[in-house]
Amino acid sequence: MNERRGVQKYKIPVRQRPVEERIHDFGEVELVYSSEEARKEALRCLQCKNPPCVEDCPVHIKIPQFIQKIAEGNPHEAIGVILEDNPLPSVCGRVCPQEVQCQKRCTMARVGDPIQIGKLERFVGDTTEKNVIPGDKKGKRVAIIGSGPASLTCAGELARLGYEVEVFEALHGLGGVLLYGIPEFRLPKMVLEREINYLKALGVAFQTNVLVGRTVTFEEIRRQFDAVFLGTGAGLPKYLHIPGENLRDVFSANEFLTRINLMKSYHFGEYDTPLEVKGEVVVIGGGNVAMDAARSALRMGAPSVTVVYRRGREEMPARIEEIAHAEEEGVRFEFLASPLRIEGDGEGNVVSLLCQRMRLGEPDEKGRRCFFPIEGETFSLSARMVINAIGLETNRILLESMEGLALDAKGHVVVDETLQTSLQGVFAGGDVVLGAATVILAAGHGKQAARSIHQFLS
Ligand code: FAD
Ligand code: SF4
Ligand code: SF4
């Protein structure tokens, strides 16, 4: 290998488990770079003076600097550079949509492949340890509601600054979507456990099975703490509103994935929560949630899985890598199709999904092509299970119980530039503010909110 920068035009591929092996279990699909592979990939980076990769990363990680540390064989220094801007490198390296963020305009893409920034970030996160240095005690207490990436990041930053932090989570496990939504084959739960153990070592306290707004009121929490961070996400499924939606074996993707990821239905016997996938599965939607549901259904033993999406492949919001993995694993796609009716056998079981054929029109103001039904063109897909993955919104149980909290028309929490809500000392971030977004945007908000809380309490 030539040690000069940028000589190697094409990426060092990351090793993957073979399809025939991986579709029978929930083990991770992609392996981490070895030290040598990471160094070779790092040596491809041109160390641009005005790096577009940094501009395109939502939290502006100093990408050339951390890559240079890897090229020098020094991942233990690289981690320090990454942590200045992103507290969750092992998670983001795996799940960020790099192709539309940091890697999109990488200079190396002009002559070959972009630098594999996400894979390098994951390498650093997986192979190094973070320092546990809690700050000097401030004698002030902060409550954090929810335990997704926004909350975990906010908790970590505040604990490092010396605040006493307590996290309240409605579910019996910690991590939000990282735990119950994104499957093991994309994000092993030990990666998340490592993050949470790190926070525990920093002194963060966690309480599970606490649905704030029901188990305890928001006002009780507000009275006991000096500031509050709201990171309750957007976990409520949107419904299809078509006939047949109430049949047995019609699931929202969130319920389907929660039963698998959180309740471990694939270990039925060891765990008490079965999920029977006994025939053809149809998944409706075109995002990461749809890909996760489809690939999980295959692993649960579905003889066939078809994804129905109303636009074309180009318009799918899912990560390119996830679509490619789904295709490799045998997931089929029906593009330009929209569900009309779920048909049953008269005894509550699903037998098919009736779909409307669509066509694409001109791009809308956001650049996405609109779609129209083609009159009279319908078709039917055989199905024993239908999974709805058309989108998520905020759950209002807590939000509507918080007197004086301003929400916008979509039910998202309104915040100012410091992420403070309309209630003094109450900050919010992640999906509850942005609507269903991404892990790195949630983590970025968590970090920004921690700084604002620190300022507010100083
Ligand atoms: P969440 O992760 O939603 O966490 C919120 C937490 O708050 C939950 O644990 C919830 O139980 C808890 N909570 C809610 N209400 C209360 C209450 N009243 N009291 C106590 N606790 C409460 N993003 C990517 O960047 N890449 C991906 O590949 C990707 N894949 C995804 C796949 C799936 C299946 C899903 C659903 C989302 C995916 N996303 C992905 C989006 C990403 O996971 C979210 O944007 C991110 O998790 C939002 O983080 P958050 O901290 O705001 O909220
Ligand atoms: Fe890229 Fe995400 Fe890492 Fe930013 S956080 S450098 S977007 S992988
Ligand atoms: Fe390296 Fe690409 Fe960033 Fe340039 S744009 S510094 S080549 S990663």
Short mmCIF file of C-alpha atoms and ligand atoms in Angstrom, two decimals:
data_model
loop_
_atom_site.label_atom_id
_atom_site.label_comp_id
_atom_site.label_asym_id
_atom_site.label_seq_id
_atom_site.Cartn_x
_atom_site.Cartn_y
_atom_site.Cartn_z
CA MET A 1 0.00 0.00 0.00
CA ASN A 2 1.36 3.38 -1.02
CA GLU A 3 1.38 5.64 2.08
CA ARG A 4 0.78 8.86 0.12
CA ARG A 5 -2.64 10.45 0.60
CA GLY A 6 -5.49 9.78 -1.82
CA VAL A 7 -3.55 7.36 -4.06
CA GLN A 8 -6.06 4.57 -3.52
CA LYS A 9 -9.20 5.75 -5.40
CA TYR A 10 -11.59 3.11 -4.17
CA LYS A 11 -12.82 2.41 -0.66
CA ILE A 12 -11.51 -0.38 1.54
CA PRO A 13 -14.67 -2.50 1.71
CA VAL A 14 -16.01 -3.47 5.07
CA ARG A 15 -16.50 -7.21 5.61
CA GLN A 16 -20.10 -8.47 5.77
CA ARG A 17 -21.65 -11.70 6.94
CA PRO A 18 -22.86 -13.77 3.96
CA VAL A 19 -26.57 -13.46 3.16
CA GLU A 20 -27.36 -17.17 3.54
CA GLU A 21 -25.93 -17.07 7.09
CA ARG A 22 -27.25 -13.72 8.33
CA ILE A 23 -30.93 -14.05 7.36
CA HIS A 24 -31.35 -16.80 9.95
CA ASP A 25 -30.36 -14.73 12.96
CA PHE A 26 -30.27 -11.17 14.35
CA GLY A 27 -26.45 -10.91 14.50
CA GLU A 28 -24.82 -7.80 13.02
CA VAL A 29 -24.49 -7.75 9.22
CA GLU A 30 -21.39 -5.54 8.85
CA LEU A 31 -18.14 -6.14 10.71
CA VAL A 32 -15.88 -3.41 12.04
CA TYR A 33 -12.68 -2.47 10.14
CA SER A 34 -9.49 -4.03 11.46
CA SER A 35 -6.79 -1.52 12.52
CA GLU A 36 -4.95 -2.08 9.25
CA GLU A 37 -8.09 -1.67 7.13
CA ALA A 38 -9.00 1.52 9.00
CA ARG A 39 -5.51 2.94 8.52
CA LYS A 40 -5.59 2.20 4.79
CA GLU A 41 -9.00 3.86 4.43
CA ALA A 42 -7.81 6.85 6.50
CA LEU A 43 -4.81 7.27 4.22
CA ARG A 44 -7.16 7.88 1.28
CA CYS A 45 -8.38 11.14 2.89
CA LEU A 46 -6.96 14.23 1.14
CA GLN A 47 -7.10 16.37 4.33
CA CYS A 48 -8.95 19.10 2.40
CA LYS A 49 -8.36 22.70 3.54
CA ASN A 50 -12.08 23.58 3.33
CA PRO A 51 -13.58 20.16 3.92
CA PRO A 52 -17.17 19.79 2.63
CA CYS A 53 -17.56 16.68 4.83
CA VAL A 54 -17.42 18.84 8.00
CA GLU A 55 -19.95 21.29 6.60
CA ASP A 56 -22.35 18.45 5.73
CA CYS A 57 -22.14 16.66 9.10
CA PRO A 58 -25.06 18.01 11.19
CA VAL A 59 -22.78 18.39 14.26
CA HIS A 60 -19.65 19.39 12.30
CA ILE A 61 -17.25 16.74 13.59
CA LYS A 62 -13.62 17.65 12.81
CA ILE A 63 -13.46 14.84 10.28
CA PRO A 64 -10.02 15.37 8.67
CA GLN A 65 -8.44 15.68 12.11
CA PHE A 66 -9.88 12.44 13.49
CA ILE A 67 -9.09 10.61 10.25
CA GLN A 68 -5.50 11.86 10.41
CA LYS A 69 -5.15 10.33 13.91
CA ILE A 70 -6.27 6.96 12.51
CA ALA A 71 -3.82 7.28 9.62
CA GLU A 72 -1.08 7.85 12.23
CA GLY A 73 -2.18 4.63 13.97
CA ASN A 74 -3.63 6.57 16.90
CA PRO A 75 -7.38 5.84 17.36
CA HIS A 76 -7.10 6.69 21.08
CA GLU A 77 -6.47 10.31 20.11
CA ALA A 78 -9.12 10.17 17.37
CA ILE A 79 -11.85 9.45 19.95
CA GLY A 80 -11.08 12.70 21.78
CA VAL A 81 -11.53 14.68 18.54
CA ILE A 82 -14.89 12.99 17.76
CA LEU A 83 -16.26 13.36 21.30
CA GLU A 84 -15.88 17.13 21.13
CA ASP A 85 -18.89 17.10 18.78
CA ASN A 86 -20.56 13.67 18.87
CA PRO A 87 -20.95 11.61 22.05
CA LEU A 88 -22.26 8.50 20.20
CA PRO A 89 -19.66 7.53 17.55
CA SER A 90 -20.35 3.76 17.62
CA VAL A 91 -24.06 4.43 17.11
CA CYS A 92 -23.80 7.20 14.49
CA GLY A 93 -21.03 5.43 12.58
CA ARG A 94 -23.54 2.60 12.09
CA VAL A 95 -26.85 4.38 11.50
CA CYS A 96 -26.21 7.90 10.13
CA PRO A 97 -27.33 8.39 6.51
CA GLN A 98 -23.76 9.27 5.49
CA GLU A 99 -24.55 9.26 1.76
CA VAL A 100 -26.67 12.40 2.18
CA GLN A 101 -24.55 13.91 4.96
CA CYS A 102 -20.77 13.81 5.56
CA GLN A 103 -19.90 11.60 2.57
CA LYS A 104 -22.16 13.34 0.05
CA ARG A 105 -19.63 15.88 -1.28
CA CYS A 106 -16.40 14.20 -0.17
CA THR A 107 -13.68 15.35 -2.58
CA MET A 108 -12.53 11.76 -3.15
CA ALA A 109 -15.93 10.94 -4.69
CA ARG A 110 -14.89 12.96 -7.76
CA VAL A 111 -12.22 10.38 -8.64
CA GLY A 112 -13.47 7.22 -6.95
CA ASP A 113 -15.34 6.37 -3.74
CA PRO A 114 -15.97 8.87 -0.93
CA ILE A 115 -13.99 8.26 2.26
CA GLN A 116 -15.94 5.82 4.44
CA ILE A 117 -16.31 8.35 7.26
CA GLY A 118 -19.06 6.46 9.09
CA LYS A 119 -17.14 3.17 9.09
CA LEU A 120 -14.04 4.97 10.40
CA GLU A 121 -16.08 6.66 13.12
CA ARG A 122 -17.54 3.31 14.15
CA PHE A 123 -14.02 1.82 14.20
CA VAL A 124 -12.86 4.52 16.62
CA GLY A 125 -15.99 4.23 18.81
CA ASP A 126 -15.79 0.43 18.98
CA THR A 127 -12.08 0.09 19.67
CA THR A 128 -11.41 2.84 22.22
CA GLU A 129 -12.69 3.79 25.68
CA LYS A 130 -14.13 7.15 26.77
CA ASN A 131 -12.65 8.75 29.91
CA VAL A 132 -14.96 8.81 32.92
CA ILE A 133 -14.36 12.24 34.45
CA PRO A 134 -17.46 13.67 36.19
CA GLY A 135 -17.25 17.42 36.81
CA ASP A 136 -17.08 19.09 40.24
CA LYS A 137 -20.46 18.83 41.98
CA LYS A 138 -22.70 21.81 41.23
CA GLY A 139 -25.38 20.92 43.82
CA LYS A 140 -28.16 21.25 41.24
CA ARG A 141 -30.51 18.58 39.92
CA VAL A 142 -31.76 18.04 36.36
CA ALA A 143 -34.56 15.66 35.32
CA ILE A 144 -34.48 14.11 31.86
CA ILE A 145 -37.68 12.61 30.45
CA GLY A 146 -37.15 9.80 27.92
CA SER A 147 -33.92 7.86 27.27
CA GLY A 148 -33.39 8.11 23.50
CA PRO A 149 -30.21 9.57 21.94
CA ALA A 150 -31.27 13.18 22.70
CA SER A 151 -31.71 12.39 26.39
CA LEU A 152 -28.64 10.16 26.75
CA THR A 153 -26.46 12.86 25.21
CA CYS A 154 -27.94 15.60 27.36
CA ALA A 155 -27.50 13.43 30.48
CA GLY A 156 -23.83 12.70 29.68
CA GLU A 157 -22.95 16.34 29.03
CA LEU A 158 -24.64 17.53 32.24
CA ALA A 159 -23.04 14.80 34.37
CA ARG A 160 -19.62 15.78 33.00
CA LEU A 161 -20.40 19.36 34.05
CA GLY A 162 -21.14 18.20 37.62
CA TYR A 163 -24.96 18.19 37.71
CA GLU A 164 -26.97 15.51 39.47
CA VAL A 165 -28.96 13.91 36.64
CA GLU A 166 -31.92 11.54 36.80
CA VAL A 167 -33.48 9.96 33.69
CA PHE A 168 -37.13 8.81 33.66
CA GLU A 169 -38.10 6.26 30.98
CA ALA A 170 -41.58 4.84 30.31
CA LEU A 171 -40.37 1.47 28.98
CA HIS A 172 -38.57 -1.22 30.95
CA GLY A 173 -35.38 -0.75 28.91
CA LEU A 174 -33.19 2.29 28.13
CA GLY A 175 -32.23 3.79 24.76
CA GLY A 176 -35.48 4.83 23.03
CA VAL A 177 -35.54 3.88 19.35
CA LEU A 178 -31.93 2.68 19.63
CA LEU A 179 -33.28 -0.09 21.86
CA TYR A 180 -36.80 -0.89 20.68
CA GLY A 181 -36.72 0.27 17.03
CA ILE A 182 -33.38 -0.32 15.30
CA PRO A 183 -32.74 -4.09 15.11
CA GLU A 184 -29.68 -5.93 16.46
CA PHE A 185 -28.46 -6.71 12.94
CA ARG A 186 -27.85 -2.96 12.41
CA LEU A 187 -27.09 -1.85 15.96
CA PRO A 188 -26.09 -4.54 18.47
CA LYS A 189 -27.59 -3.83 21.89
CA MET A 190 -24.16 -4.21 23.54
CA VAL A 191 -23.14 -0.95 21.81
CA LEU A 192 -26.03 0.77 23.56
CA GLU A 193 -25.29 -0.98 26.85
CA ARG A 194 -21.74 0.37 26.68
CA GLU A 195 -23.07 3.93 26.27
CA ILE A 196 -25.47 3.53 29.20
CA ASN A 197 -22.80 1.97 31.44
CA TYR A 198 -20.59 4.94 30.66
CA LEU A 199 -23.36 7.31 31.80
CA LYS A 200 -23.88 5.25 34.96
CA ALA A 201 -20.15 5.50 35.67
CA LEU A 202 -20.51 9.29 35.33
CA GLY A 203 -23.17 9.12 38.06
CA VAL A 204 -26.37 9.44 35.99
CA ALA A 205 -29.34 7.74 37.72
CA PHE A 206 -31.99 5.91 35.68
CA GLN A 207 -35.58 5.05 36.50
CA THR A 208 -37.47 2.77 34.10
CA ASN A 209 -41.23 2.00 33.95
CA VAL A 210 -42.04 5.64 34.74
CA LEU A 211 -44.51 7.16 32.28
CA VAL A 212 -44.28 10.84 33.14
CA GLY A 213 -47.77 12.32 32.88
CA ARG A 214 -49.30 9.12 34.34
CA THR A 215 -47.00 7.34 36.85
CA VAL A 216 -45.86 10.73 38.11
CA THR A 217 -47.08 14.17 37.02
CA PHE A 218 -44.87 16.64 35.23
CA GLU A 219 -45.47 19.21 37.98
CA GLU A 220 -44.13 16.79 40.64
CA ILE A 221 -40.95 16.38 38.61
CA ARG A 222 -40.64 20.11 37.99
CA ARG A 223 -40.95 20.82 41.72
CA GLN A 224 -38.16 18.39 42.61
CA PHE A 225 -35.60 19.47 39.99
CA ASP A 226 -33.87 22.73 39.04
CA ALA A 227 -34.33 22.15 35.28
CA VAL A 228 -35.96 19.58 32.99
CA PHE A 229 -35.06 18.20 29.56
CA LEU A 230 -37.87 16.71 27.49
CA GLY A 231 -36.68 14.03 25.01
CA THR A 232 -39.80 11.95 24.54
CA GLY A 233 -39.36 11.41 20.79
CA ALA A 234 -41.99 10.68 18.17
CA GLY A 235 -43.06 7.11 18.82
CA LEU A 236 -46.73 7.19 17.90
CA PRO A 237 -47.58 5.42 14.62
CA LYS A 238 -49.62 7.16 11.93
CA TYR A 239 -52.54 5.05 10.79
CA LEU A 240 -53.43 4.01 7.23
CA HIS A 241 -57.14 4.76 7.61
CA ILE A 242 -58.15 2.04 5.14
CA PRO A 243 -60.67 -0.81 5.55
CA GLY A 244 -59.23 -3.92 7.18
CA GLU A 245 -56.75 -2.05 9.40
CA ASN A 246 -58.22 -3.71 12.50
CA LEU A 247 -57.73 -7.29 11.31
CA ARG A 248 -55.53 -9.67 13.32
CA ASP A 249 -51.89 -9.58 12.18
CA VAL A 250 -51.99 -5.99 10.98
CA PHE A 251 -49.20 -4.30 12.94
CA SER A 252 -47.68 -0.87 13.20
CA ALA A 253 -43.95 -1.21 12.51
CA ASN A 254 -43.21 0.17 15.98
CA GLU A 255 -45.21 -2.57 17.69
CA PHE A 256 -43.74 -5.27 15.43
CA LEU A 257 -40.18 -4.09 16.04
CA THR A 258 -40.72 -3.53 19.78
CA ARG A 259 -41.94 -7.11 20.17
CA ILE A 260 -38.78 -8.32 18.46
CA ASN A 261 -36.11 -5.93 19.75
CA LEU A 262 -37.29 -5.08 23.25
CA MET A 263 -39.34 -8.15 24.08
CA LYS A 264 -37.05 -10.63 22.23
CA SER A 265 -39.84 -12.63 20.62
CA TYR A 266 -37.19 -14.42 18.53
CA HIS A 267 -36.00 -16.02 21.79
CA PHE A 268 -39.50 -17.30 22.62
CA GLY A 269 -39.07 -19.84 25.40
CA GLU A 270 -36.40 -17.76 27.12
CA TYR A 271 -38.79 -14.75 26.90
CA ASP A 272 -42.61 -14.89 27.30
CA THR A 273 -43.62 -12.85 24.28
CA PRO A 274 -44.25 -14.83 21.08
CA LEU A 275 -44.69 -13.30 17.63
CA GLU A 276 -45.79 -15.73 14.98
CA VAL A 277 -44.87 -14.89 11.39
CA LYS A 278 -46.63 -17.67 9.54
CA GLY A 279 -47.00 -16.54 5.93
CA GLU A 280 -46.32 -13.81 3.38
CA VAL A 281 -45.63 -10.38 4.87
CA VAL A 282 -46.34 -7.04 3.21
CA VAL A 283 -44.71 -3.89 4.61
CA ILE A 284 -46.11 -0.48 3.67
CA GLY A 285 -43.65 2.45 3.54
CA GLY A 286 -40.26 3.41 2.13
CA GLY A 287 -38.12 4.64 5.04
CA ASN A 288 -35.63 3.04 7.44
CA VAL A 289 -38.51 1.83 9.60
CA ALA A 290 -39.98 -0.09 6.64
CA MET A 291 -36.58 -1.63 5.80
CA ASP A 292 -36.07 -2.68 9.44
CA ALA A 293 -39.54 -4.25 9.62
CA ALA A 294 -39.08 -6.09 6.30
CA ARG A 295 -35.64 -7.47 7.16
CA SER A 296 -36.82 -8.46 10.65
CA ALA A 297 -39.85 -10.27 9.18
CA LEU A 298 -37.51 -12.33 6.98
CA ARG A 299 -35.44 -13.28 10.01
CA MET A 300 -38.62 -14.24 11.88
CA GLY A 301 -39.25 -16.86 9.17
CA ALA A 302 -41.55 -15.15 6.65
CA PRO A 303 -41.49 -17.13 3.37
CA SER A 304 -41.71 -13.86 1.43
CA VAL A 305 -41.62 -10.14 2.27
CA THR A 306 -42.82 -7.40 -0.10
CA VAL A 307 -42.41 -3.67 0.49
CA VAL A 308 -45.16 -1.51 -1.03
CA TYR A 309 -44.14 2.10 -1.65
CA ARG A 310 -46.13 4.80 -3.40
CA ARG A 311 -43.22 6.50 -5.14
CA GLY A 312 -40.23 4.96 -6.99
CA ARG A 313 -36.90 3.53 -5.75
CA GLU A 314 -35.10 6.86 -6.29
CA GLU A 315 -37.53 8.63 -3.97
CA MET A 316 -37.24 6.15 -1.09
CA PRO A 317 -36.16 7.96 2.11
CA ALA A 318 -34.42 4.83 3.53
CA ARG A 319 -30.63 4.72 3.60
CA ILE A 320 -29.18 3.36 0.33
CA GLU A 321 -27.20 0.76 2.28
CA GLU A 322 -30.36 -0.55 3.98
CA ILE A 323 -32.22 -0.84 0.66
CA ALA A 324 -29.25 -2.71 -0.84
CA HIS A 325 -29.05 -5.06 2.15
CA ALA A 326 -32.81 -5.72 1.98
CA GLU A 327 -32.57 -6.53 -1.73
CA GLU A 328 -29.59 -8.86 -1.17
CA GLU A 329 -31.55 -10.67 1.52
CA GLY A 330 -34.52 -11.29 -0.80
CA VAL A 331 -37.01 -8.53 0.15
CA ARG A 332 -39.19 -7.71 -2.89
CA PHE A 333 -40.41 -4.21 -3.79
CA GLU A 334 -43.65 -3.00 -5.35
CA PHE A 335 -42.95 0.61 -6.29
CA LEU A 336 -45.62 3.10 -7.38
CA ALA A 337 -48.30 1.31 -5.37
CA SER A 338 -50.53 2.56 -2.58
CA PRO A 339 -52.70 0.42 -0.24
CA LEU A 340 -56.48 0.60 -0.74
CA ARG A 341 -57.89 -2.18 1.44
CA ILE A 342 -56.67 -5.07 3.61
CA GLU A 343 -58.85 -8.09 2.83
CA GLY A 344 -59.73 -10.77 5.37
CA ASP A 345 -61.10 -14.32 5.32
CA GLY A 346 -64.23 -13.45 7.33
CA GLU A 347 -62.66 -14.83 10.54
CA GLY A 348 -60.36 -11.91 11.28
CA ASN A 349 -57.30 -13.17 9.38
CA VAL A 350 -55.54 -11.22 6.63
CA VAL A 351 -55.52 -12.81 3.16
CA SER A 352 -54.44 -10.00 0.82
CA LEU A 353 -53.73 -6.33 0.30
CA LEU A 354 -55.48 -4.49 -2.52
CA CYS A 355 -53.27 -1.77 -4.01
CA GLN A 356 -53.70 1.18 -6.33
CA ARG A 357 -51.12 1.65 -9.09
CA MET A 358 -49.59 5.15 -8.99
CA ARG A 359 -47.62 7.38 -11.36
CA LEU A 360 -45.12 10.13 -10.59
CA GLY A 361 -45.63 13.81 -11.36
CA GLU A 362 -43.43 16.91 -11.11
CA PRO A 363 -41.24 17.62 -8.04
CA ASP A 364 -42.93 19.60 -5.23
CA GLU A 365 -41.39 22.63 -3.45
CA LYS A 366 -39.12 20.27 -1.42
CA GLY A 367 -37.91 18.61 -4.64
CA ARG A 368 -39.78 15.32 -4.05
CA ARG A 369 -41.86 14.11 -6.99
CA CYS A 370 -45.58 14.02 -6.27
CA PHE A 371 -47.68 11.00 -7.18
CA PHE A 372 -51.15 10.31 -8.63
CA PRO A 373 -53.35 7.23 -8.87
CA ILE A 374 -53.75 5.65 -12.32
CA GLU A 375 -57.52 5.38 -12.72
CA GLY A 376 -58.79 1.80 -12.81
CA GLU A 377 -55.38 0.14 -12.24
CA THR A 378 -55.42 -1.94 -9.06
CA PHE A 379 -53.81 -5.24 -8.08
CA SER A 380 -53.83 -7.62 -5.14
CA LEU A 381 -50.89 -9.02 -3.12
CA SER A 382 -51.30 -12.21 -1.12
CA ALA A 383 -50.52 -11.51 2.57
CA ARG A 384 -50.89 -13.15 6.01
CA MET A 385 -49.43 -10.17 7.84
CA VAL A 386 -49.41 -6.44 7.01
CA ILE A 387 -46.99 -4.04 8.69
CA ASN A 388 -47.67 -0.31 8.52
CA ALA A 389 -44.48 1.77 8.39
CA ILE A 390 -45.84 5.00 6.89
CA GLY A 391 -44.62 7.35 9.62
CA LEU A 392 -44.51 8.43 13.24
CA GLU A 393 -45.66 11.41 15.25
CA THR A 394 -45.28 12.75 18.78
CA ASN A 395 -47.18 11.07 21.59
CA ARG A 396 -49.23 13.76 23.32
CA ILE A 397 -49.94 11.98 26.65
CA LEU A 398 -47.34 14.00 28.49
CA LEU A 399 -47.26 17.08 26.27
CA GLU A 400 -50.95 17.87 26.69
CA SER A 401 -50.71 17.47 30.46
CA MET A 402 -48.05 20.19 30.65
CA GLU A 403 -49.92 23.42 31.26
CA GLY A 404 -48.55 26.34 29.21
CA LEU A 405 -46.39 24.19 26.90
CA ALA A 406 -46.54 25.59 23.34
CA LEU A 407 -46.94 23.05 20.52
CA ASP A 408 -47.01 23.73 16.78
CA ALA A 409 -49.76 22.56 14.41
CA LYS A 410 -48.08 19.16 14.00
CA GLY A 411 -47.86 18.60 17.75
CA HIS A 412 -44.11 19.27 17.99
CA VAL A 413 -42.79 21.18 21.00
CA VAL A 414 -41.92 24.79 20.17
CA VAL A 415 -38.47 25.89 21.39
CA ASP A 416 -36.34 29.05 21.12
CA GLU A 417 -32.75 29.10 19.82
CA THR A 418 -31.47 27.79 23.17
CA LEU A 419 -33.98 24.88 23.00
CA GLN A 420 -35.94 26.29 25.92
CA THR A 421 -39.70 25.64 25.65
CA SER A 422 -42.43 28.11 26.55
CA LEU A 423 -41.96 26.93 30.18
CA GLN A 424 -39.03 28.50 32.01
CA GLY A 425 -36.29 26.01 32.84
CA VAL A 426 -37.87 23.31 30.66
CA PHE A 427 -35.83 22.45 27.55
CA ALA A 428 -36.63 19.99 24.75
CA GLY A 429 -34.84 18.32 21.83
CA GLY A 430 -34.76 15.45 19.35
CA ASP A 431 -37.83 14.07 17.60
CA VAL A 432 -40.29 15.71 20.00
CA VAL A 433 -39.14 19.04 18.53
CA LEU A 434 -38.09 18.04 14.99
CA GLY A 435 -40.66 15.33 14.21
CA ALA A 436 -39.30 11.90 13.18
CA ALA A 437 -35.68 12.83 12.25
CA THR A 438 -32.29 11.20 12.83
CA VAL A 439 -30.09 9.98 15.66
CA ILE A 440 -27.36 12.53 15.07
CA LEU A 441 -29.81 15.44 15.02
CA ALA A 442 -31.28 14.17 18.30
CA ALA A 443 -27.80 13.79 19.83
CA GLY A 444 -26.86 17.28 18.58
CA HIS A 445 -29.94 18.70 20.27
CA GLY A 446 -29.11 16.85 23.50
CA LYS A 447 -25.68 18.44 23.54
CA GLN A 448 -26.98 21.93 22.75
CA ALA A 449 -29.69 21.65 25.42
CA ALA A 450 -27.11 20.61 28.04
CA ARG A 451 -25.10 23.78 27.30
CA SER A 452 -28.26 25.89 27.58
CA ILE A 453 -29.28 24.23 30.86
CA HIS A 454 -25.79 24.87 32.23
CA GLN A 455 -26.10 28.55 31.28
CA PHE A 456 -29.60 28.74 32.74
CA LEU A 457 -28.48 27.23 36.06
CA SER A 458 -25.23 29.20 36.34
P1 FAD B 1 -36.52 8.43 20.97
O1 FAD B 1 -35.36 7.63 20.47
O2 FAD B 1 -37.84 8.22 20.32
O3 FAD B 1 -36.67 8.17 22.54
C1 FAD B 1 -37.74 8.71 23.26
C2 FAD B 1 -37.91 7.93 24.56
O4 FAD B 1 -38.81 8.63 25.41
C3 FAD B 1 -38.51 6.54 24.36
O5 FAD B 1 -37.71 5.58 25.01
C4 FAD B 1 -39.90 6.64 25.01
O6 FAD B 1 -40.32 5.42 25.60
C5 FAD B 1 -39.64 7.70 26.08
N1 FAD B 1 -40.85 8.40 26.49
C6 FAD B 1 -41.84 8.91 25.70
N2 FAD B 1 -42.80 9.49 26.45
C7 FAD B 1 -42.41 9.35 27.76
C8 FAD B 1 -42.99 9.75 29.01
N3 FAD B 1 -44.14 10.42 29.05
N4 FAD B 1 -42.32 9.41 30.14
C9 FAD B 1 -41.14 8.75 30.11
N5 FAD B 1 -40.55 8.35 28.94
C10 FAD B 1 -41.17 8.65 27.78
N6 FAD B 1 -32.24 7.51 12.49
C11 FAD B 1 -31.02 7.47 11.91
O7 FAD B 1 -30.26 8.44 12.02
N7 FAD B 1 -30.60 6.36 11.22
C12 FAD B 1 -31.36 5.25 11.14
O8 FAD B 1 -30.94 4.28 10.52
C13 FAD B 1 -32.64 5.24 11.77
N8 FAD B 1 -33.42 4.14 11.76
C14 FAD B 1 -34.60 4.14 12.44
C15 FAD B 1 -35.34 2.95 12.50
C16 FAD B 1 -36.53 2.91 13.21
C17 FAD B 1 -37.28 1.63 13.31
C18 FAD B 1 -37.03 4.10 13.83
C19 FAD B 1 -38.34 4.09 14.57
C20 FAD B 1 -36.31 5.28 13.76
C21 FAD B 1 -35.08 5.30 13.08
N9 FAD B 1 -34.29 6.46 13.03
C22 FAD B 1 -33.06 6.42 12.44
C23 FAD B 1 -34.73 7.70 13.70
C24 FAD B 1 -34.05 7.88 15.05
O9 FAD B 1 -34.00 6.66 15.74
C25 FAD B 1 -34.77 8.94 15.87
O10 FAD B 1 -34.72 10.15 15.15
C26 FAD B 1 -34.10 9.15 17.25
O11 FAD B 1 -34.09 7.95 18.00
C27 FAD B 1 -34.84 10.23 18.05
O12 FAD B 1 -34.26 10.31 19.32
P2 FAD B 1 -35.01 10.94 20.59
O13 FAD B 1 -34.04 10.89 21.70
O14 FAD B 1 -35.59 12.26 20.21
O15 FAD B 1 -36.27 10.00 20.88
FE1 SF4 B 2 -21.02 11.47 9.32
FE2 SF4 B 2 -22.94 11.06 11.12
FE3 SF4 B 2 -20.40 10.94 11.84
FE4 SF4 B 2 -21.46 13.31 11.18
S1 SF4 B 2 -22.02 12.01 12.94
S2 SF4 B 2 -19.46 12.49 10.55
S3 SF4 B 2 -22.88 12.68 9.58
S4 SF4 B 2 -21.42 9.55 10.44
FE1 SF4 B 3 -11.15 13.77 3.62
FE2 SF4 B 3 -13.29 13.68 1.98
FE3 SF4 B 3 -13.34 15.26 4.10
FE4 SF4 B 3 -11.73 15.86 2.04
S1 SF4 B 3 -13.96 15.83 2.01
S2 SF4 B 3 -11.21 15.95 4.25
S3 SF4 B 3 -11.15 13.78 1.37
S4 SF4 B 3 -13.18 13.03 4.13
#
